[in-house]
XYZ file of C-alpha atoms in Angstrom:
718
model
C 9.062 80.483 70.080
C 8.024 76.831 69.996
C 10.634 74.366 68.818
C 7.896 72.178 67.357
C 7.449 74.387 64.315
C 9.078 72.424 61.435
C 9.152 75.381 59.030
C 11.002 77.544 61.550
C 13.519 74.777 62.174
C 14.014 74.482 58.424
C 14.591 78.226 58.076
C 17.115 78.239 60.935
C 19.127 75.432 59.333
C 19.292 77.234 56.000
C 20.345 80.572 57.477
C 22.800 79.307 60.080
C 24.357 76.261 58.394
C 24.372 77.069 54.664
C 25.198 79.905 52.300
C 21.885 79.562 50.413
C 19.681 82.649 50.045
C 16.292 82.340 51.748
C 12.893 83.923 51.163
C 10.999 83.484 54.427
C 7.303 84.095 53.916
C 3.981 83.303 55.516
C 0.583 84.680 56.243
C 0.072 87.521 58.678
C 0.697 86.406 62.247
C 2.871 83.368 61.496
C 5.893 84.572 63.468
C 8.188 86.143 60.862
C 9.055 89.073 63.145
C 9.702 86.778 66.100
C 12.000 84.646 63.954
C 14.053 87.726 63.081
C 14.395 88.785 66.711
C 15.506 85.278 67.637
C 18.012 85.186 64.779
C 19.624 88.463 65.855
C 20.213 87.029 69.312
C 21.551 83.585 68.409
C 23.087 83.564 64.920
C 26.885 83.287 64.732
C 26.953 85.060 61.380
C 27.909 88.694 60.958
C 24.715 90.385 59.809
C 22.989 93.683 59.286
C 19.209 94.104 59.312
C 17.577 96.401 56.777
C 14.091 97.337 55.595
C 12.619 99.446 52.766
C 11.033 102.131 54.972
C 12.111 104.070 58.018
C 9.311 102.796 60.251
C 9.915 99.187 59.196
C 13.638 99.611 59.888
C 13.010 101.115 63.342
C 10.644 98.237 64.188
C 13.136 95.638 62.942
C 15.994 97.251 64.848
C 17.997 98.044 61.725
C 18.542 100.614 58.993
C 16.818 101.414 55.730
C 18.296 99.884 52.597
C 18.800 103.358 51.147
C 20.658 104.568 54.218
C 22.959 101.601 54.750
C 23.888 101.208 51.068
C 23.750 104.959 50.294
C 21.332 104.369 47.415
C 19.881 107.156 45.275
C 16.214 108.025 45.646
C 15.810 107.817 41.882
C 15.243 104.424 40.212
C 18.345 102.340 39.587
C 19.075 101.402 35.988
C 20.724 97.952 35.785
C 24.473 97.937 35.078
C 24.722 101.674 35.738
C 26.820 103.358 38.379
C 25.899 105.997 40.913
C 27.600 108.979 39.370
C 25.026 111.756 39.288
C 27.130 114.893 39.694
C 24.936 116.354 42.426
C 25.040 113.114 44.433
C 28.693 112.147 44.066
C 29.344 112.706 47.765
C 26.720 110.103 48.679
C 28.576 107.305 46.989
C 31.989 107.898 48.465
C 31.744 105.218 51.085
C 33.690 105.749 54.267
C 36.548 103.452 55.152
C 34.511 102.037 58.034
C 31.465 101.356 55.842
C 33.633 99.542 53.260
C 35.195 97.394 55.951
C 31.795 96.628 57.427
C 30.404 95.568 54.040
C 33.440 93.388 53.352
C 32.989 91.565 56.650
C 29.305 90.635 56.160
C 28.073 87.054 56.126
C 24.336 87.747 56.055
C 22.118 90.583 54.834
C 18.585 90.581 56.250
C 15.888 92.495 54.353
C 12.616 92.728 56.256
C 9.301 93.593 54.539
C 10.760 92.380 51.244
C 7.339 92.654 49.559
C 7.802 96.437 49.519
C 11.297 96.325 47.941
C 11.413 97.146 44.214
C 13.431 94.953 41.867
C 15.751 97.812 40.920
C 16.534 98.539 44.584
C 17.651 94.943 45.077
C 19.872 95.258 41.997
C 21.312 98.492 43.391
C 22.203 96.611 46.596
C 23.830 93.950 44.430
C 25.905 96.620 42.662
C 27.226 98.026 45.958
C 28.074 94.592 47.371
C 29.883 93.557 44.192
C 31.782 96.842 44.216
C 33.347 96.221 47.618
C 33.396 92.420 47.784
C 33.514 89.799 45.006
C 32.523 91.410 41.681
C 31.854 88.098 39.940
C 29.313 86.850 42.513
C 25.686 87.995 42.926
C 25.413 90.219 45.992
C 29.184 89.999 46.353
C 28.899 86.533 47.909
C 26.746 87.719 50.839
C 23.881 85.437 51.899
C 20.414 87.051 51.747
C 17.543 86.494 54.150
C 14.425 88.090 52.669
C 11.418 88.240 55.015
C 7.901 89.212 54.030
C 4.562 88.275 52.515
C 3.973 89.102 48.877
C 0.233 89.119 49.487
C 0.652 92.130 51.715
C 1.583 95.653 50.650
C 3.394 95.987 47.324
C 6.360 98.212 46.401
C 5.569 101.822 45.603
C 6.414 102.765 42.027
C 5.265 105.947 40.329
C 3.949 105.741 36.742
C 6.846 107.786 35.386
C 9.327 105.520 37.223
C 7.700 102.395 35.828
C 7.846 103.863 32.325
C 11.615 103.674 32.645
C 11.957 100.525 34.763
C 9.591 98.471 32.606
C 12.299 98.424 29.933
C 14.380 96.259 32.269
C 11.921 94.423 34.542
C 8.810 92.310 34.051
C 7.369 93.428 37.390
C 8.366 95.896 40.112
C 8.499 93.098 42.736
C 11.798 91.968 44.230
C 11.669 88.557 42.545
C 12.151 90.288 39.175
C 15.611 91.446 40.256
C 18.295 90.541 37.733
C 20.818 89.719 40.435
C 18.378 87.458 42.262
C 17.644 85.556 39.036
C 21.348 84.640 38.898
C 21.163 82.915 42.269
C 19.631 79.814 43.731
C 17.378 80.717 46.620
C 15.074 78.661 48.756
C 11.617 79.502 50.030
C 10.183 78.544 53.392
C 6.567 79.388 54.138
C 5.574 79.616 57.786
C 2.151 78.031 58.192
C 1.390 78.025 61.891
C -0.717 81.113 62.655
C -0.304 82.793 66.044
C -2.653 85.739 65.425
C -5.883 83.905 64.542
C -7.065 80.568 65.924
C -10.482 80.356 64.222
C -10.000 77.826 61.415
C -13.049 79.079 59.517
C -11.786 82.676 59.597
C -8.307 81.512 58.603
C -9.751 79.720 55.568
C -11.598 82.855 54.461
C -8.452 84.969 54.867
C -6.418 82.475 52.897
C -8.910 82.648 50.031
C -8.451 86.428 49.952
C -4.682 86.076 50.165
C -4.415 83.616 47.293
C -6.953 85.342 45.034
C -9.513 82.559 45.443
C -12.260 84.745 46.887
C -15.299 83.161 45.250
C -18.904 84.155 45.791
C -19.207 81.915 48.862
C -16.157 83.553 50.500
C -17.469 87.061 49.841
C -20.928 86.123 51.072
C -19.567 84.871 54.395
C -17.330 87.908 54.892
C -20.145 90.306 53.944
C -22.236 88.930 56.783
C -20.007 91.225 58.851
C -21.311 94.238 56.908
C -23.372 96.229 59.384
C -24.872 99.407 57.842
C -24.625 102.563 59.967
C -22.668 100.705 62.620
C -22.085 102.802 65.741
C -19.178 101.507 67.836
C -20.129 100.872 71.478
C -18.230 102.400 74.358
C -16.900 98.925 75.062
C -15.309 97.055 73.447
C -13.451 99.777 71.565
C -13.218 99.552 67.792
C -10.584 100.993 65.472
C -11.433 101.965 61.894
C -9.015 100.929 59.134
C -9.120 103.172 56.062
C -7.324 103.223 52.744
C -6.172 106.865 52.820
C -4.333 108.893 55.449
C -6.472 112.010 54.865
C -9.619 110.091 55.781
C -8.059 108.575 58.926
C -6.804 111.982 60.069
C -10.193 113.568 59.429
C -11.994 110.937 61.528
C -9.519 111.338 64.405
C -9.769 115.143 64.353
C -13.597 115.079 64.352
C -13.805 112.584 67.199
C -11.285 114.547 69.263
C -13.227 117.789 68.702
C -16.399 116.147 69.995
C -14.834 115.720 73.418
C -15.576 118.620 75.758
C -12.522 117.989 77.920
C -9.376 120.193 78.050
C -6.650 119.741 75.432
C -3.098 118.755 76.335
C -0.099 118.689 74.034
C 3.130 116.759 74.415
C 6.224 117.435 72.329
C 8.674 114.699 71.506
C 12.262 114.910 72.753
C 14.532 114.352 69.775
C 18.289 113.941 70.131
C 20.985 113.348 67.575
C 20.111 112.229 64.084
C 16.512 111.041 63.807
C 15.006 111.995 60.412
C 11.423 113.234 60.385
C 10.301 110.528 57.968
C 11.238 107.919 60.606
C 9.108 109.421 63.402
C 7.103 106.538 64.914
C 4.344 108.872 66.072
C 3.526 112.577 65.985
C 6.200 114.983 67.114
C 3.414 116.885 68.873
C 0.682 114.728 70.402
C -2.646 116.438 71.005
C -4.790 114.467 73.465
C -7.843 114.795 75.720
C -9.504 112.806 78.445
C -11.849 110.367 76.718
C -9.667 110.082 73.590
C -9.290 106.664 72.015
C -5.635 105.815 71.557
C -3.566 102.918 70.308
C -0.248 101.849 71.754
C 2.445 101.700 69.094
C 5.114 99.920 71.113
C 5.383 96.995 73.486
C 5.810 97.777 77.159
C 9.561 97.910 77.787
C 9.142 97.555 81.567
C 8.596 93.802 81.339
C 5.185 94.078 83.030
C 3.367 93.584 79.701
C 0.784 96.217 80.541
C 0.396 97.108 76.878
C 1.501 95.919 73.455
C 1.839 97.299 69.946
C -1.723 97.689 68.593
C -3.598 97.644 71.930
C -6.582 100.033 72.049
C -7.550 102.034 75.114
C -9.153 105.209 76.432
C -7.519 108.083 78.263
C -9.312 108.245 81.642
C -7.236 111.006 83.244
C -4.718 113.485 81.921
C -2.521 116.384 83.015
C 0.544 118.293 81.869
C 2.874 115.479 82.960
C 1.092 112.607 81.251
C -2.029 110.486 81.260
C -3.660 107.237 82.320
C -5.132 104.711 79.865
C -7.698 102.028 80.516
C -7.997 99.068 78.156
C -10.125 95.953 77.952
C -6.884 94.027 77.263
C -5.415 94.938 80.651
C -6.973 94.577 84.067
C -6.296 97.946 85.599
C -5.225 101.449 84.696
C -1.944 102.185 82.943
C 0.059 105.285 83.800
C 1.789 105.855 80.473
C 5.440 106.855 80.472
C 7.465 108.152 77.575
C 9.188 105.526 75.439
C 12.331 105.844 73.383
C 12.914 104.771 69.794
C 16.456 104.587 68.545
C 17.739 105.388 65.086
C 20.623 102.988 64.754
C 23.517 102.577 62.433
C 26.011 99.784 62.092
C 29.601 100.428 63.070
C 32.747 98.398 63.340
C 34.453 98.022 66.701
C 38.127 98.554 65.895
C 39.239 96.621 68.986
C 37.020 93.536 68.730
C 36.241 93.801 64.991
C 32.610 93.068 65.826
C 29.647 94.696 64.084
C 27.933 96.965 66.602
C 24.585 98.696 66.510
C 25.276 102.321 67.394
C 22.493 104.707 68.376
C 22.701 107.709 66.066
C 19.655 109.502 67.440
C 16.587 108.962 69.578
C 12.932 109.917 69.587
C 11.229 110.077 72.977
C 7.472 110.390 73.145
C 4.403 108.789 74.685
C 3.900 105.500 72.774
C 0.376 106.202 71.554
C -1.493 107.783 68.682
C -5.130 108.741 68.239
C -6.884 105.613 67.121
C -10.456 106.059 66.171
C -8.945 105.430 62.738
C -5.603 104.535 61.120
C -4.594 103.649 57.573
C -4.358 100.047 56.448
C -0.731 100.735 55.543
C 0.117 101.736 59.127
C -1.755 98.735 60.492
C 0.622 96.235 58.867
C 2.125 94.089 61.591
C -0.560 94.965 64.177
C -3.379 92.880 65.672
C -6.791 94.142 66.837
C -9.581 92.475 68.780
C -12.208 94.748 67.208
C -11.946 96.713 63.972
C -14.128 98.452 61.406
C -12.810 97.816 57.897
C -13.360 100.532 55.299
C -11.811 99.046 52.158
C -14.227 100.237 49.494
C -11.566 102.565 48.039
C -8.719 100.051 48.075
C -6.226 100.854 45.361
C -3.260 98.563 45.818
C -2.314 94.905 45.774
C -2.806 93.209 49.139
C -4.603 96.092 50.844
C -7.835 94.209 51.597
C -5.965 91.169 52.874
C -3.805 93.275 55.198
C -6.906 94.990 56.602
C -8.900 91.790 57.192
C -5.953 89.881 58.655
C -5.395 92.492 61.377
C -8.421 91.060 63.200
C -8.153 88.213 65.674
C -11.616 86.879 64.935
C -14.343 87.158 62.348
C -16.795 88.271 65.043
C -14.515 91.161 66.022
C -14.604 92.589 62.493
C -17.206 94.941 61.048
C -17.316 95.961 57.374
C -18.430 99.545 56.738
C -19.301 98.605 53.155
C -19.753 95.262 51.399
C -16.676 93.669 49.875
C -16.746 93.216 46.130
C -14.506 91.071 43.988
C -13.156 94.215 42.298
C -11.963 95.632 45.651
C -9.705 92.637 46.216
C -6.700 93.582 44.133
C -4.213 90.778 43.600
C -1.330 91.016 41.187
C -1.379 88.006 38.860
C 2.424 87.940 38.705
C 2.487 87.529 42.473
C 0.044 84.659 42.242
C 2.159 83.018 39.556
C 5.289 83.455 41.664
C 3.560 82.004 44.707
C 2.406 79.040 42.660
C 5.994 78.343 41.619
C 7.309 79.053 45.114
C 6.473 75.586 46.332
C 9.143 74.227 43.985
C 11.743 76.206 45.948
C 10.806 74.697 49.303
C 13.593 72.306 50.229
C 13.312 69.011 51.992
C 15.661 67.653 54.627
C 17.800 65.909 52.005
C 18.319 69.123 50.063
C 19.389 70.995 53.190
C 21.786 68.195 54.083
C 23.330 68.701 50.649
C 23.506 72.477 51.081
C 25.131 72.163 54.504
C 27.710 69.776 53.099
C 28.299 72.056 50.101
C 28.754 75.088 52.389
C 31.209 73.216 54.592
C 33.147 72.062 51.525
C 33.130 75.596 50.092
C 34.716 77.046 53.224
C 37.376 74.320 53.455
C 38.150 74.888 49.776
C 38.416 78.621 50.428
C 40.901 77.996 53.252
C 43.194 75.923 51.050
C 42.889 78.016 47.892
C 45.871 80.120 46.841
C 44.324 81.435 43.622
C 43.911 84.998 44.914
C 47.523 85.033 46.116
C 48.676 83.823 42.711
C 46.581 86.488 40.982
C 48.116 89.335 43.022
C 51.589 87.842 42.680
C 51.305 87.467 38.910
C 50.180 91.077 38.587
C 53.260 92.216 40.488
C 55.430 89.802 38.483
C 54.239 91.236 35.166
C 54.903 94.774 36.369
C 58.477 93.916 37.335
C 59.134 92.018 34.100
C 57.807 94.900 32.008
C 59.494 97.849 33.705
C 62.385 96.633 35.852
C 63.928 93.614 34.102
C 67.073 95.530 33.127
C 67.322 97.598 36.305
C 66.800 94.761 38.772
C 67.564 91.422 37.080
C 68.096 89.693 40.428
C 64.665 90.863 41.618
C 63.092 89.418 38.491
C 64.865 86.116 39.144
C 63.427 86.096 42.689
C 59.976 86.611 41.245
C 60.487 83.723 38.843
C 61.586 81.403 41.649
C 58.716 82.373 43.945
C 56.229 81.992 41.084
C 57.385 78.406 40.593
C 57.204 77.791 44.338
C 53.649 79.168 44.624
C 52.483 77.078 41.693
C 54.193 73.784 42.591
C 54.302 73.831 46.410
C 51.035 75.637 47.067
C 48.527 75.588 44.179
C 49.357 72.108 42.820
C 49.507 70.511 46.276
C 46.267 72.281 47.276
C 44.571 70.822 44.181
C 45.705 67.313 45.114
C 44.603 67.808 48.727
C 41.202 68.974 47.464
C 40.507 65.494 46.091
C 41.123 64.050 49.559
C 38.863 66.345 51.615
C 36.215 66.346 48.872
C 36.040 62.539 49.011
C 35.873 62.468 52.829
C 33.154 65.149 52.983
C 31.084 63.486 50.275
C 31.355 59.949 51.672
C 30.967 60.499 55.420
C 27.671 61.520 56.974
C 29.493 62.883 60.054
C 32.130 64.706 58.012
C 32.249 67.716 60.346
C 33.297 65.537 63.278
C 35.385 63.044 61.286
C 38.704 62.324 62.970
C 40.211 61.484 59.587
C 39.226 64.873 58.155
C 40.407 66.697 61.279
C 43.805 65.014 61.031
C 44.133 65.746 57.298
C 43.240 69.414 57.798
C 45.675 69.722 60.711
C 48.511 68.188 58.707
C 47.678 70.235 55.609
C 47.659 73.558 57.487
C 51.026 72.662 58.990
C 52.506 71.892 55.562
C 51.169 75.025 53.879
C 52.308 77.241 56.747
C 55.838 75.938 56.371
C 55.879 76.488 52.611
C 53.939 79.741 52.706
C 55.750 81.640 55.459
C 58.904 82.456 53.418
C 56.765 83.947 50.662
C 54.890 86.071 53.211
C 58.130 87.352 54.715
C 59.563 88.148 51.291
C 56.391 90.061 50.278
C 56.439 92.113 53.485
C 60.096 93.086 52.913
C 59.677 93.764 49.184
C 60.864 97.202 48.061
C 61.113 98.458 44.485
C 62.531 102.008 44.313
C 61.482 104.203 41.375
C 61.155 107.905 40.620
C 58.233 107.326 38.250
C 55.112 108.528 40.125
C 52.690 106.347 38.144
C 54.815 103.252 38.622
C 55.232 104.059 42.314
C 51.481 104.183 42.664
C 50.985 100.844 40.875
C 53.712 99.200 42.953
C 52.076 100.474 46.151
C 48.700 99.079 45.047
C 50.083 95.637 44.159
C 52.261 95.452 47.255
C 49.420 96.386 49.585
C 47.081 93.782 48.083
C 49.781 91.095 48.087
C 50.747 91.713 51.721
C 47.108 91.794 52.826
C 46.417 88.528 51.033
C 49.483 86.863 52.553
C 48.654 88.102 56.051
C 45.063 86.897 55.935
C 45.944 83.488 54.564
C 48.799 82.910 57.013
C 46.716 83.873 60.071
C 43.778 81.739 58.961
C 46.025 78.726 58.438
C 47.580 79.285 61.881
C 44.145 79.548 63.502
C 42.781 76.362 61.937
C 46.060 74.515 62.637
C 45.732 75.327 66.328
C 41.956 75.268 66.842
C 40.677 72.908 64.151
C 38.019 73.693 61.537
C 34.611 74.789 62.817
C 32.297 76.848 60.606
C 31.205 79.382 63.233
C 34.719 79.916 64.580
C 36.171 80.043 61.076
C 33.688 82.677 59.851
C 34.302 84.866 62.882
C 38.078 84.582 62.677
C 38.075 85.203 58.918
C 36.172 88.454 59.362
C 38.435 89.647 62.170
C 41.626 88.755 60.282
C 40.341 90.368 57.088
C 39.671 93.636 58.879
C 42.971 93.547 60.740
C 44.852 92.904 57.491
C 43.388 96.053 56.005
C 44.909 97.889 58.917
C 42.707 100.859 58.431
C 44.021 101.408 54.924
C 41.610 102.570 52.279
C 42.392 100.228 49.425
C 41.058 102.675 46.881
C 44.020 104.968 47.495
C 47.701 104.076 47.670
C 48.185 105.412 51.158
C 51.801 104.293 51.409
C 52.837 106.441 48.472
C 50.662 109.406 49.313
C 51.787 110.229 52.820
C 55.286 110.274 54.221
C 54.628 111.750 57.642
C 56.189 110.243 60.705
C 53.852 108.185 62.869
C 53.827 110.605 65.738
C 52.379 113.389 63.578
C 49.503 111.334 62.095
C 46.236 112.141 63.819
C 42.890 110.354 63.470
C 40.477 113.009 62.300
C 36.740 112.499 62.880
C 34.301 113.237 60.057
C 31.865 115.265 62.188
C 32.070 119.042 62.518
C 32.526 119.788 66.211
C 32.761 123.606 65.908
C 30.508 124.646 63.017
C 31.125 128.402 63.418
C 34.906 127.984 63.198
C 34.437 125.550 60.342
C 32.387 128.137 58.435
C 35.007 130.854 58.999
C 37.778 128.699 57.554
C 35.560 127.622 54.633
C 34.910 131.275 53.752
C 38.626 132.083 54.061
C 39.460 129.116 51.807
C 36.948 130.242 49.180
C 38.327 133.765 49.174
C 41.940 132.589 48.967
C 41.105 130.201 46.125
C 39.467 133.031 44.177
C 42.487 135.286 44.718
C 44.886 132.610 43.467
C 42.601 131.283 40.712
C 42.821 127.700 41.940
C 40.291 125.141 43.271
C 39.474 125.413 46.980
C 40.895 121.957 47.784
C 44.292 123.097 46.463
C 44.398 125.689 49.216
C 43.237 123.402 52.015
C 41.983 119.844 51.752
C 38.775 118.879 53.567
C 40.593 116.449 55.870
C 42.967 119.209 56.913
C 40.054 121.578 57.485
C 38.283 119.071 59.742
C 41.536 118.369 61.585
C 42.074 122.064 62.312
C 38.529 122.491 63.629
C 38.819 119.422 65.843
C 42.329 119.815 67.308
C 42.654 123.661 67.377
C 46.408 124.028 66.646
C 47.735 127.315 68.014
C 51.267 127.425 66.559
C 53.094 126.356 63.359
C 54.501 123.200 64.984
C 51.081 121.902 66.061
C 49.623 122.945 62.689
C 52.148 120.608 61.024
C 50.639 117.683 62.941
C 47.352 118.049 61.093
C 46.965 115.518 58.242
C 47.588 117.030 54.793
C 49.223 120.139 56.307
C 52.765 120.016 54.986
C 55.555 122.582 55.400
C 54.617 124.352 52.171
C 50.975 124.725 53.250
C 52.004 126.049 56.654
C 54.425 128.519 55.059
C 51.787 129.788 52.623
C 48.661 129.807 54.770
C 49.729 129.119 58.370
C 49.684 132.778 59.466
C 46.124 133.350 58.189
C 44.834 130.109 59.658
C 46.419 130.664 63.063
C 44.911 134.162 63.250
C 41.427 132.754 62.585
C 41.898 129.890 65.070
C 43.411 132.079 67.828
C 40.624 134.662 67.531
C 37.947 131.985 67.758
C 39.631 130.322 70.759
C 39.802 133.652 72.632
C 36.137 134.429 71.878
C 35.045 131.054 73.211
C 37.655 130.519 75.941
C 39.018 127.367 74.307
C 42.423 125.680 74.456
C 44.308 123.563 71.953
C 43.884 119.747 71.924
C 47.403 118.967 70.685
C-alpha cells in the first residue's frame, strides 16, 4: 500500500505507538481490508482479529466475536453476567483462553458497523472479568474497522424491545463501555475501487444521505427497462433478498442444455456450516456464469474475489473458466478456507493462529445473481442493481458502490428517495466524527502519554502493596497469637515496601515525568535512559529480599477455609513479585523500548502464572507428587470408551444416591480415556484419581478399559 496516504499513516501511528482506541472508517474501496492485512504482518502488539459474522471472520483471518469471547446468542443486558443455567458450560473459560485474553494488547473488530452495542458491552464484560475490572475493555486497545454507511447490525423487533431500555441505538457507538473511553476516528479518503470523480461524488451523496433530485436523476439515467445482459461483458445482478437471487440462478442454470456436474466440498475438523464460504455441494454446467469468491493463492493472479466468468469446459474432475478480466482460460483448482482459533504457544508464549478445521471446494458460486449483503467487500466491472425492495440502512449504497464505473452499472428499476434508507443517528454520529479526528499534535501527545503510562507501570508497586496488605490483614486477624514473629515480619516488610519502594517510586515519578514532558526526543534521551537504568538497579536491590521472603512464606493451618485463602493470597503475591522482578531485570539489562517491553511483559506474565488457574487454589487442592501429574487434553479421543464410562458413572451415581461427579470427576474421565491405564498403579497416575477412588471404583473401571482395549487391539499410554 502506498506510503503517501496520510490517513493510513495516521492510523498506523495511533495503533502502533499509542494505547488510544481507534475507529477506522472510510468509503467502500478505500483500503480498510488492506490496512488490516498489513497490520497483522508488521504490528509488534499482541492482537486477535475478530468479526461479527463467520464469513467476515474467515475473510479477515480471525474468529467471530461470539466464538472467541464465548458470548451468548441472546442479547446482553448491561451489568449482567452470563449465568443462564443451560449455558453455564459456555462461560467456563479454559486456562489457555484466560491466559490469552490476559496477554492481549490489541483487539481488532472488523465490520464494526454490523456489531450491536450490547455485543460490544458483552466483550467489555469478559475483558474486565479476566483483566483489569476498573478499566473499559480491561485495558485492551480497540481497533474498530468498518463503514457505518454500509450494512447495519441485525436486531429483531423483540430483541430491540428489550435492548431499547438500555441503548439509544443498536449501533456499536451506543455501547456503554465505549462511551467511557476516549477513541479517535480516522477516515480513509483515497478510493482504490473507483477512479471516476463524478461517480464518486454521486456515491458520496448516497452515503451521506444527501441524495437530492439532481443526484437521483443522474443515477436513474442508468435505468434501462427490460435490459437483457449481453454475452460479453458479463453482468451480475445484485438483489435485496436471498430467495430472489437463488431463484434467478436456478432458472438460468436450468436454461442450459449441457450436462450437470456436482462437486462436494471436503470438510475436515471443526468448520461450522454457518461459516461455509460457498455451497457444500456445487452444481455447475458448461455455460454457467460464476463468480470467484477468493483470490488466486498461486501468485499468478489469474482470478480475484468478485471476478465474473463463464465455464467453457467441465468434467468430473473440474472445469475451465474464461473471463474478460483475464487473458486466457483458467483451469480452476480447489481452494482451502481455514477456520482458525487463537492459541498460546507454551514455549514461546506467542499468540498463534491454529487451524481448527478446513473447507476445501472450488472457489466459485453461481453468479447470475447474488444478494447485496453477500456483495459487501466485492468489486464488479458490470452489475445490474435491483434495489427496489431495499429494507435496511446502507443497502443501496453498498449495491451501487460495488461497481467500478457508472457506465458499468444498470438499474433494473428507478431509484427513489424512499429506497435510500439512512439511519439519522448514523448521520448524526458521522457529523460529530470529524471532531474525533486527531491532528499530528494530538498524536504526539498520545504517544508521549502512552510511553509515560508504561514507564509508570514499570515503577509502580501499588498492586504488590495491595496483595501484601491483603495477606497482612489475614495474618493479623487469624494468626497474631499463634505466630507473633510472623506478624512482626509482615509489619517490617510493610514498612519496607511503603518507604523503600512506593515512596521512592513516587519521587522518581516526578523525575521521569518532567523529562518526558520537556524533551521532544524523550524516548532516545540519554538522561532518561540513565535514570531508568539506575532506578531499576535500586529497586531490584530493595525488592529482591521481599520476593525471596514471599516465595518461602508458609503458614500452616488445619482450617480448610483459611488454607484456601492463604493459598489464594500467596499465589497472587508470588506471581506479582515474579513479574515485577523479571521486568525490572529485563529493563535494567536491555533498556526501555515500548515494543520490547510489551512483548517481555506478556511473556513474563504468562510464565508467572505457570499454568495455574487463578480461579482455583491449585496448591491446596492437589497434593500429588510431580511424577504422577499428567496433562490431560480436553478433547475426547475415544468416544465409544468415553460413552461406556459415562454410562457406568451414571448408573453408579444412581445406586449410591450421589451426583455423578462425586463418583468420577470429568478430568479423571478424560484422563482415563486418553491414557488407558491397565492396572491400579497406572490408574493412580490419572489426575483426581486418589487411593480411595481406586479402591472403590478401580476394579469396575479397569474391567471396562481392558475389555475395550482387547476389542480394539490397543495398549496403554502410561
